[in-house]
Coordinates of C-alpha atoms in Angstrom, one line a residue:
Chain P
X6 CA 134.5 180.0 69.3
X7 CA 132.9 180.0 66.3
X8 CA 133.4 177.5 63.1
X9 CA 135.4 179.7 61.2
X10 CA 137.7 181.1 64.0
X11 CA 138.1 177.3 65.1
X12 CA 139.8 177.1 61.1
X13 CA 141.7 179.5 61.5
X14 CA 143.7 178.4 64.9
X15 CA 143.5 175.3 63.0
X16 CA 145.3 176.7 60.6
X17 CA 147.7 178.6 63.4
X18 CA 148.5 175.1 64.5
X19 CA 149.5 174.0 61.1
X20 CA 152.4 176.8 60.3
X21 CA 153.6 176.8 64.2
X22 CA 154.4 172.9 63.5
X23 CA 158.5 173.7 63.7
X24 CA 158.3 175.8 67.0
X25 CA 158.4 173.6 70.0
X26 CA 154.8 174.4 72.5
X27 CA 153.6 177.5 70.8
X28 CA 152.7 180.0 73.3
X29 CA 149.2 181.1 72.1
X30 CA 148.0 184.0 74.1
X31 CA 144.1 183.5 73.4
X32 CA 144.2 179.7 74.7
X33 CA 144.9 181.1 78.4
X34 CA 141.7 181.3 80.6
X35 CA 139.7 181.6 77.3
X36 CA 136.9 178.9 77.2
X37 CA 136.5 177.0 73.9
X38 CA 133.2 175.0 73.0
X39 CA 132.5 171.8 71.4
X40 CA 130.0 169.7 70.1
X41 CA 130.5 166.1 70.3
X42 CA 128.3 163.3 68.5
X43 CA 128.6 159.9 68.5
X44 CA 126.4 157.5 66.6
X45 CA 126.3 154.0 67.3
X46 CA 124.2 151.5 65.1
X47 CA 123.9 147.7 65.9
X48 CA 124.7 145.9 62.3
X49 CA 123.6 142.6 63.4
X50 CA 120.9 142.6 66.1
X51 CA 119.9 139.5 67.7
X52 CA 117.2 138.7 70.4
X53 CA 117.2 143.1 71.4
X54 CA 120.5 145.3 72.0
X55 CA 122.6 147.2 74.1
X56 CA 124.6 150.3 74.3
X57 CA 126.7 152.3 76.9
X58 CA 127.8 155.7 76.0
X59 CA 130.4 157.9 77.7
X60 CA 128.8 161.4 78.8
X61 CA 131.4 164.2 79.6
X62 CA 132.2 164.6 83.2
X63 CA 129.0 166.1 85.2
X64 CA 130.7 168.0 88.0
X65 CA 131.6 171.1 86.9
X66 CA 135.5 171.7 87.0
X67 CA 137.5 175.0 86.4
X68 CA 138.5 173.9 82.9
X69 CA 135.1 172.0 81.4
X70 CA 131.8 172.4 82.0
X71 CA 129.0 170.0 81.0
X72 CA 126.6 172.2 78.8
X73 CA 123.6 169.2 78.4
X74 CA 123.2 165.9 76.2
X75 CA 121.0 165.1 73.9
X76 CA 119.4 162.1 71.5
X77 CA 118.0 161.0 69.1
X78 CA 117.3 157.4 67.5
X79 CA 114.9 154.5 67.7
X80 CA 116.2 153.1 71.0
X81 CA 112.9 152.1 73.3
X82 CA 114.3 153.2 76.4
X83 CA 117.3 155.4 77.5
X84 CA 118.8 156.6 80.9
X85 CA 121.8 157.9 82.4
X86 CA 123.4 156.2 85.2
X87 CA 126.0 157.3 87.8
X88 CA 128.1 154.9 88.5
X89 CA 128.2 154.3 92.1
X90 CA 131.9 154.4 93.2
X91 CA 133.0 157.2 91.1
X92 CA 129.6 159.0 89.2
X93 CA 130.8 158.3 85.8
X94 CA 127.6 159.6 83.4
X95 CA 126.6 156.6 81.5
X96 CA 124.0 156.8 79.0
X97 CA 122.4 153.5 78.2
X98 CA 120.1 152.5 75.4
X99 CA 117.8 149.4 74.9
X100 CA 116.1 148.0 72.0
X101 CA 113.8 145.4 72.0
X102 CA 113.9 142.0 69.9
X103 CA 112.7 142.7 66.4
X104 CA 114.1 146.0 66.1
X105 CA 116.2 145.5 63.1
X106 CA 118.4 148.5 62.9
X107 CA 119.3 150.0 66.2
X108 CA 120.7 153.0 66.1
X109 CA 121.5 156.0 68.4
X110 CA 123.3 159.5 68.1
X111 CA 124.4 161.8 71.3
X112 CA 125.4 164.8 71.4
X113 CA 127.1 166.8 74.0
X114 CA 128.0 170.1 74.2
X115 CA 130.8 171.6 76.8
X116 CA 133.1 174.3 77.6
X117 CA 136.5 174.2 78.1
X118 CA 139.8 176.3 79.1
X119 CA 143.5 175.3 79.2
X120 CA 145.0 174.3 82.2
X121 CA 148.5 175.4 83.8
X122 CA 150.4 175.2 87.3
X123 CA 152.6 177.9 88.7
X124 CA 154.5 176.0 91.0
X125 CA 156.1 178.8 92.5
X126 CA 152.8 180.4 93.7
X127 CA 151.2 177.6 96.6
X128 CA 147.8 179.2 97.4
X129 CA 147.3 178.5 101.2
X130 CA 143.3 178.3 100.6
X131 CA 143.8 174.8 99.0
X132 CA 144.2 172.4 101.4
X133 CA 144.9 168.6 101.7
X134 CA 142.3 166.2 100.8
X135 CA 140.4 164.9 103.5
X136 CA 141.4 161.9 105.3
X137 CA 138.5 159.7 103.2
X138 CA 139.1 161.3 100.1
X139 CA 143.0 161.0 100.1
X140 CA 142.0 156.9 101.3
X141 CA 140.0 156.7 97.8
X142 CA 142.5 158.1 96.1
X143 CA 145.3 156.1 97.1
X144 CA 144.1 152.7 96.9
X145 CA 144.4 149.8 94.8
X146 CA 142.0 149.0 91.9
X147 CA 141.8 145.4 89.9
X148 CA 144.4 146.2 87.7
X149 CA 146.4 149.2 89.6
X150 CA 147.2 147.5 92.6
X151 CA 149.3 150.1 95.4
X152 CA 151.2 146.5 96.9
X153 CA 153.7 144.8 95.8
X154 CA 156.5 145.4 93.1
X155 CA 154.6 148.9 92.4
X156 CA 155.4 149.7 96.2
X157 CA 158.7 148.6 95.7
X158 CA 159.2 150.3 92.5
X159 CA 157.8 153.6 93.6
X160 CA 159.5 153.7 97.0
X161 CA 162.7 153.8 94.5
X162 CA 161.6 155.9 92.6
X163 CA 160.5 158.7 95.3
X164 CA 163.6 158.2 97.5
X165 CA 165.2 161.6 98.7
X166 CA 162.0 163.3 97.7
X167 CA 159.8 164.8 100.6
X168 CA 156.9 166.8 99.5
X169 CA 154.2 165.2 97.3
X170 CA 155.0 167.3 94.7
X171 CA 158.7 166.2 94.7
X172 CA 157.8 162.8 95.1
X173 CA 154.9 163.3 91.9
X174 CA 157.4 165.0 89.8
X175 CA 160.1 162.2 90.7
X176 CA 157.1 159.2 89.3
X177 CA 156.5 161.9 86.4
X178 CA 160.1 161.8 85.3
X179 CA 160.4 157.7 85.7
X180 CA 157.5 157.0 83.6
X181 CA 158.8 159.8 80.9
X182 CA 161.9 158.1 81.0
X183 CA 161.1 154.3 81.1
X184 CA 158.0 153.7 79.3
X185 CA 157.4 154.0 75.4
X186 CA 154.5 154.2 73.3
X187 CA 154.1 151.0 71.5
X188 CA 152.0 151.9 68.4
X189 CA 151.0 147.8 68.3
X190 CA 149.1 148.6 71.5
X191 CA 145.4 147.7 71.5
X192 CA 143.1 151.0 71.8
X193 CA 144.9 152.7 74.7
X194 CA 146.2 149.4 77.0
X195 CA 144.2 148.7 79.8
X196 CA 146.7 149.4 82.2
X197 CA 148.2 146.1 83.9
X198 CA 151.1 148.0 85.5
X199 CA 151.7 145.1 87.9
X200 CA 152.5 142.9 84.9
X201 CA 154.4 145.9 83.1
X202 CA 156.6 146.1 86.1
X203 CA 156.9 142.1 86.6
X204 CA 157.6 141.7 82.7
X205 CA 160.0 145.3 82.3
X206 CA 157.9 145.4 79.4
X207 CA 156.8 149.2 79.3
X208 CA 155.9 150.0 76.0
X209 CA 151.7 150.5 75.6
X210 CA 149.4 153.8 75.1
X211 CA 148.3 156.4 77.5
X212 CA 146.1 153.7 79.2
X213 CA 149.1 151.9 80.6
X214 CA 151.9 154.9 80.9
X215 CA 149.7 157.2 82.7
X216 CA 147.5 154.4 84.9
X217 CA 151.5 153.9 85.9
X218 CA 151.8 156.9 86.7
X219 CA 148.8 156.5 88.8
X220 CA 149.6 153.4 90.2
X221 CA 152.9 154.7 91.2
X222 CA 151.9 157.5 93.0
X223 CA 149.3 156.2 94.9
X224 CA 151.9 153.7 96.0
X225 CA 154.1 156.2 97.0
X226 CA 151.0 157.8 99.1
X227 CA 150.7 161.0 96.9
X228 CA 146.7 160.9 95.8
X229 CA 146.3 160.3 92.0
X230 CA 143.5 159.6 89.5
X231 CA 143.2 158.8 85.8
X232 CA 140.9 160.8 83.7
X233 CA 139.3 159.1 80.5
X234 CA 138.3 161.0 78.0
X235 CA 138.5 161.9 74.0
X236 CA 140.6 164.3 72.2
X237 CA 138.2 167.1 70.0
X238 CA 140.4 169.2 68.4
X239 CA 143.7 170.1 66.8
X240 CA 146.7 171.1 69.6
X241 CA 147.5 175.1 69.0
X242 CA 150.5 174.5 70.4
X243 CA 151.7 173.2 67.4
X244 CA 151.5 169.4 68.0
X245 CA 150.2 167.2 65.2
X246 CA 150.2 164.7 67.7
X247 CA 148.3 166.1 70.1
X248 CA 145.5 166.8 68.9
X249 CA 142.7 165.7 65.7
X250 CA 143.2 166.7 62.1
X251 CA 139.3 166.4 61.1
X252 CA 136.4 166.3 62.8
X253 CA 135.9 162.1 63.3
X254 CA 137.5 161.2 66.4
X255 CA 136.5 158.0 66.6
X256 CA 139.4 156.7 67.6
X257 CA 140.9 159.4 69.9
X258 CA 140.6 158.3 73.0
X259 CA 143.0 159.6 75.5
X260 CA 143.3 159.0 79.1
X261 CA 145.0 161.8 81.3
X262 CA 146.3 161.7 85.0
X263 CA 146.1 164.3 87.9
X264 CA 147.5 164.3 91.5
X265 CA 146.7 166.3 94.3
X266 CA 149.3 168.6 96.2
X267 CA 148.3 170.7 99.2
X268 CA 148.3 174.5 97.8
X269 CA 147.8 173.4 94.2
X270 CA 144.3 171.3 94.9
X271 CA 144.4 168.4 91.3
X272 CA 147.4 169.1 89.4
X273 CA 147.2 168.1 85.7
X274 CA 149.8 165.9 83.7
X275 CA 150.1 163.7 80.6
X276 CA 153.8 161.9 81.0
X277 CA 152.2 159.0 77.9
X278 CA 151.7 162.4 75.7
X279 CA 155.7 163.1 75.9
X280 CA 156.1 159.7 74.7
X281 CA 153.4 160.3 72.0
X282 CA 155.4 162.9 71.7
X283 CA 158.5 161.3 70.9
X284 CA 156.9 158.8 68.6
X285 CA 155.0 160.6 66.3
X286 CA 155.4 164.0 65.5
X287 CA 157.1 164.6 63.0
X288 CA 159.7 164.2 61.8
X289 CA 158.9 160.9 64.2
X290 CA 160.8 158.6 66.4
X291 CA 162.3 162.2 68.3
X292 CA 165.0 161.9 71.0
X293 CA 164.3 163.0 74.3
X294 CA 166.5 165.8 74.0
X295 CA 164.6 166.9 71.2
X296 CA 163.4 170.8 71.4
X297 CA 159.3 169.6 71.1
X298 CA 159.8 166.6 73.7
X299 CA 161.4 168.9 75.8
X300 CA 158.9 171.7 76.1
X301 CA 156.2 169.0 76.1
X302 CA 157.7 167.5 79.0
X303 CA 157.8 170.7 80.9
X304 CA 154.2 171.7 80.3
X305 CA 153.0 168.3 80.6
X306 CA 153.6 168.3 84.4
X307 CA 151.2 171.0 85.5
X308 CA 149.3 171.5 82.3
X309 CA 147.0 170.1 80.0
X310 CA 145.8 171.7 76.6
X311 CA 142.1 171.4 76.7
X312 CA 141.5 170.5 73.0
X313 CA 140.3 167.2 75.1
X314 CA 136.8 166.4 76.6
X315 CA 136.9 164.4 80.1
X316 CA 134.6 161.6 80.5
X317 CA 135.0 160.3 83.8
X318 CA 137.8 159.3 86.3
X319 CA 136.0 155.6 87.0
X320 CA 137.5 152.4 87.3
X321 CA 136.4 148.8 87.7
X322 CA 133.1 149.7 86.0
X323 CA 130.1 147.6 85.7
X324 CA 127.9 148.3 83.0
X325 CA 124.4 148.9 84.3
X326 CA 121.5 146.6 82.6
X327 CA 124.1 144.6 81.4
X328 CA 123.0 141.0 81.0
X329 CA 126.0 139.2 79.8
X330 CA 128.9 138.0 82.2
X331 CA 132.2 139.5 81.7
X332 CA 134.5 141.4 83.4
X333 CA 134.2 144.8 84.8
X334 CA 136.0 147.7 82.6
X335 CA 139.1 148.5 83.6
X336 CA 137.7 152.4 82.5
X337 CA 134.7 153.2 80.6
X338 CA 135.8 155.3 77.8
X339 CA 134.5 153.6 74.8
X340 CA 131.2 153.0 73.7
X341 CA 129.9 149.6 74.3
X342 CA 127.8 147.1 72.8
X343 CA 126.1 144.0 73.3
X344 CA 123.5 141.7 71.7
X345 CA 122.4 137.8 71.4
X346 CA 123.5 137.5 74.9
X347 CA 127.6 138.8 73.8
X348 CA 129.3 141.7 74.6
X349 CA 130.7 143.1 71.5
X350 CA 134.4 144.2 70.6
X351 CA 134.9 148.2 72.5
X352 CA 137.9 148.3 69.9
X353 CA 137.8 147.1 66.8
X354 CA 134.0 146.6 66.4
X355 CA 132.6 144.0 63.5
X356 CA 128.8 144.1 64.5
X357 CA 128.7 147.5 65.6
X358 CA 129.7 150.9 64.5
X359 CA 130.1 154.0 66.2
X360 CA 131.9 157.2 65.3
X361 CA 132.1 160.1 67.2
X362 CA 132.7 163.7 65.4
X363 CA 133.4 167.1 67.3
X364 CA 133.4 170.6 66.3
X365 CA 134.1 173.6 67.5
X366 CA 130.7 175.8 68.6
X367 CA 129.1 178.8 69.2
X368 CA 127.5 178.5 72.6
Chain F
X783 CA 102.4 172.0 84.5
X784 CA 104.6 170.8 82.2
X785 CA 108.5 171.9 82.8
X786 CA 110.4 171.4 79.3
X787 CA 114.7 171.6 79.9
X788 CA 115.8 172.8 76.4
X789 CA 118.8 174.6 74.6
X790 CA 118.7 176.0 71.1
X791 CA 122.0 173.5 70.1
X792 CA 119.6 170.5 70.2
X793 CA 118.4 169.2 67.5
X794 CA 115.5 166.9 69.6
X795 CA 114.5 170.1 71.7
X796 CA 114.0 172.4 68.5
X797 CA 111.6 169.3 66.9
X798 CA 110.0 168.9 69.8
X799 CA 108.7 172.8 70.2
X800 CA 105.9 173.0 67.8
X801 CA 104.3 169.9 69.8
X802 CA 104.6 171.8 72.9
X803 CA 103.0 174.7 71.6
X804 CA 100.1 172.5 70.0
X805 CA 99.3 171.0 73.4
X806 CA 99.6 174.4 75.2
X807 CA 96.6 175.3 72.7
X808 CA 94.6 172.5 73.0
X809 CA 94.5 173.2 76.8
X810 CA 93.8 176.5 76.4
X811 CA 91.5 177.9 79.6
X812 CA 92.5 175.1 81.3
X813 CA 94.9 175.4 84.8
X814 CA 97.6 174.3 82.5
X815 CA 101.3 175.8 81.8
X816 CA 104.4 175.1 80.1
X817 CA 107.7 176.8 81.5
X818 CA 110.5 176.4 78.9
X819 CA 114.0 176.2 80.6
X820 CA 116.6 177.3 78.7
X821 CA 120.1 176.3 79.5
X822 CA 123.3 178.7 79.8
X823 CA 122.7 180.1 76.4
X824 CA 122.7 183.6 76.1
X825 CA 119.8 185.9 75.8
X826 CA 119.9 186.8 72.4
X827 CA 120.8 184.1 70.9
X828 CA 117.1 182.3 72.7
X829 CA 115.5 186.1 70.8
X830 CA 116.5 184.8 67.8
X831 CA 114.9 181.4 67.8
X832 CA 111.7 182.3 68.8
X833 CA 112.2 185.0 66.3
X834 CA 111.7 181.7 64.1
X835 CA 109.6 179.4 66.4
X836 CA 106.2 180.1 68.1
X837 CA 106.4 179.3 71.6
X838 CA 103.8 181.3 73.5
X839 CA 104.3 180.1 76.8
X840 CA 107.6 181.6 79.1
X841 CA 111.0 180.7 78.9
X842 CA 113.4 181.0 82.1
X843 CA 117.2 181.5 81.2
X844 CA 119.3 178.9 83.6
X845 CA 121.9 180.7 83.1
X846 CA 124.3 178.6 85.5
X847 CA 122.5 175.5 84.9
X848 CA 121.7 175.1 88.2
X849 CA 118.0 174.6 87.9
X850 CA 119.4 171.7 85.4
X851 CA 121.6 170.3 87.9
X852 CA 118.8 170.3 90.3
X853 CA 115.9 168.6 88.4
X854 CA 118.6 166.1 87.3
X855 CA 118.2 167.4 83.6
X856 CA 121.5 165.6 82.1
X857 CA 119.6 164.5 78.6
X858 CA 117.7 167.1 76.6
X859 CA 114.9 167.7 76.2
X860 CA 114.3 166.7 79.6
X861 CA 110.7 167.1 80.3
X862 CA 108.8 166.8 83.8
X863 CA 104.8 166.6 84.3
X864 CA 104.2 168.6 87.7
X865 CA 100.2 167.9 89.4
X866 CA 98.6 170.3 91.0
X867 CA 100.3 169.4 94.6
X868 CA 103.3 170.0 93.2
X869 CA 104.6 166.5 92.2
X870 CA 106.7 165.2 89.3
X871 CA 104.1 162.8 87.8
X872 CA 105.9 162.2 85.1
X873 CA 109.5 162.3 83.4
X874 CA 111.2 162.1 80.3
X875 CA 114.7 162.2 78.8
X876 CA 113.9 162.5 75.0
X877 CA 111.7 164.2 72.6
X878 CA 108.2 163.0 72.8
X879 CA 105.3 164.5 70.5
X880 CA 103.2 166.4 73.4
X881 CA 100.2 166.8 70.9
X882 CA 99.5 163.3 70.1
X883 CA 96.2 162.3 71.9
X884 CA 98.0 159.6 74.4
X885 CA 100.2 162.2 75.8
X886 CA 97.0 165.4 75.8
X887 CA 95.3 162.8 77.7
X888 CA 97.8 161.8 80.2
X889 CA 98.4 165.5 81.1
X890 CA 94.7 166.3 81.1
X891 CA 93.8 164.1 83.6
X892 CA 95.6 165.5 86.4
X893 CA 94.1 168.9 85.7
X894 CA 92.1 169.7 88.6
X895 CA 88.2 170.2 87.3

């Protein structure tokens, strides 16, 4: 897509606003490329520096693929690491003491293409995971543990329901229907769903809703994963709230959810984008009989607009090089920072900066 | 030889050409090549950039990336020093001036005399 076109849908997007999900013909199988760069500078440097940068996904997947990375800046040494449960692509960058300024831009390029689930149309090919991979997939991790009240809870919610994509549907609706998005919500939440359940406090961003979603299912032994990643674009479906208005997305962030049914392979949805949803666009503070929150909830389960770029699926991440002690990431989907032996703030930065701009592209 | 990942997007690849082509020239008549891989860009679109940029050593089109994938090529330019028995000497992620002296004289020792 080239810049101009990319305008113009984003104009499309703009007078579509009053129809609920805008069926848009050219979003369907079509691939869509985007240039993503994120610049991160170090304001106050002390004894050499730090970073960790998310790389889009590096497995190739029917909806993105991973057209290459570059750099450029005054770091003294930079690599890109796998990390070793899941293979999230980390770049990390290192500057010496004495290096007053440090400073480094990245930019990827990928491809991506809508995603959408015909439930009525099982293909026999796909199979069920294998008996390691559907292990991995449902078990606990520091924060999503499978035990417990999330057992309980998701053994209630799944009751009655037999297949796994009942029984993921059934977890979809309870989360649509019982969480909110709490706007006072750090970044995206990091996803504490046993002390959501403990608390019945369910309001946070898509890093608690949909890591509950997650957790849930997993509990209820249907394989599930969260997918980090950052929104790139405006929705042409019409959503405001789905998507960027300008080209800094510095602060859009979005985490994602899949779960895997035999004859549908990883099925895409986003229940913490209905309540996004619901919240903001506009008029705002929509009721869940509302014409948009209604089609959003129907294409939400089974589909994802891919105005999004995926980082990674990880959790519990360490940050490799890292020489401070803290806690591993509950997901690595922000850049990171550290320097005079402190890690500094993922969110709401004061000694370092980053912002991250996407466009659309030609390639 | 010297294998040099590239794509026409980046900024860091496009800088880095000129040096490329400096050093093929200052090896000249020696057993010394540089193959440019190009990655999943389309024909023409390569044409037109070296329409505008001497390179006078090949380029091979990746066009799946799987040459990339292979050689671990995740950050452009991604550059890798082969010897003569056909090992990676060298790697880089990162634009590096392949002209300046340190560099010419890295590569030209492991020219077989």
């Amino acid at each position: 897509m080239n810049r101009r076109a990319f305008l113009r849908s984003t104009g499309a997007a703009a007078a579509a606003a009053a129809l609920p999900w805008r069926a848009v013909a050219a979003s369907v199988g079509d691939w869509r490329s985007y240039e993503v760069s994120t610049r991160v500078t170090i304001l106050d440097p002390r004894g050499g520096a730090r970073a960790w940068i998310p790389l889009p996904m590096v497995d190739d997947m029917p909806w993105q693929l991973a057209l290459g990375n570059s750099w450029r800046g005054n770091a003294s040494r930079v690599q890109v690491h796998a990390d070793g449960k899941y293979g999230a692509a980390i770049l990390a960058a290192e500057w010496p003491a004495g290096e007053r300024e440090p400073v480094i831009e990245v930019t990827s390029r990928i491809r991506t293409r809508d995603r959408a689930t015909d439930f009525s149309r099982p293909d026999p090919a796909i199979m069920r995971l294998s008996a390691a991979e559907h292990a991995f997939y449902t078990s606990a991790t520091e924060l999503i543990p499978t035990d417990g009240i999330v057992k309980e809870t998701a053994q209630e919610i799944v009751r009655g329901a037999r297949s796994d994509i009942d029984k993921a549907r059934a977890i979809y609706e309870w989360v649509v229907e019982n969480t909110f998005r709490d706007p006072k919500t750090r970044g995206c939440g990091w996803g504490d769903i046993q002390s959501m359940l403990e608390t019945r406090n369910f309001g946070g961003k898509c890093g608690d809703l949909n890591a509950m979603y997650v957790g849930l299912a997993r509990a209820a032994g249907v394989p599930a994963r969260d997918v980090y990643g950052i929104r790139v674009a405006p929705s042409i479906h019409g959503y405001r709230s789905l998507g960027v208005g300008n080209a800094v997305v510095s602060k859009a962030q979005h985490c994602r959810a899949e779960f895997h049914a035999a004859g549908f392979g990883w099925v895409p949805v986003d229940p913490a984008d209905v309540r996004k949803v619901m919240l903001e666009e506009p008029p705002t503070h929509l009721k869940i009989d509302d014409a948009k929150v209604v089609a959003a909830r129907q294409r939400l389960f089974g589909g994802w607009e891919m105005n999004w770029l995926a980082y990674n699926m990880a959790h519990d991440v360490v940050l490799p090089g890292t020489t401070v002690k803290a806690p591993k990431l509950a997901y690595f989907m922000y850049v990171n920072g550290e320097t005079g032996g402190e890690r500094l703030d993922q969110l709401e930065p004061d000694s370092f900066k980053y912002e991250i701009r996407a466009t659309g592209a030609n390639t | 030889m010297l294998i040099n990942f590239w794509a026409t997007w980046c900024e860091p690849c496009r800088d880095e050409m000129p040096s490329l082509e400096r050093l093929r020239q200052s090896l000249a008549g020696r057993p010394f090549v540089i193959l440019a891989v190009n990655l999943g860009e389309p024909p023409s679109r390569i044409r037109a950039f070296l329409q505008r940029v001497t390179m006078n050593f090949p380029v091979l089109l990746d066009a799946d990336m799987a040459a990339a994938k292979a050689w671990n090529a995740r950050i452009l330019p991604a550059s890798f020093v082969v010897d003569a028995d056909g090992r990676i000497q060298y790697s880089i992620a990162g634009e590096l001036d392949w002209s300046a002296e340190p560099q010419r004289t890295l590569i030209a020792g492991l020219l077989p005399r």
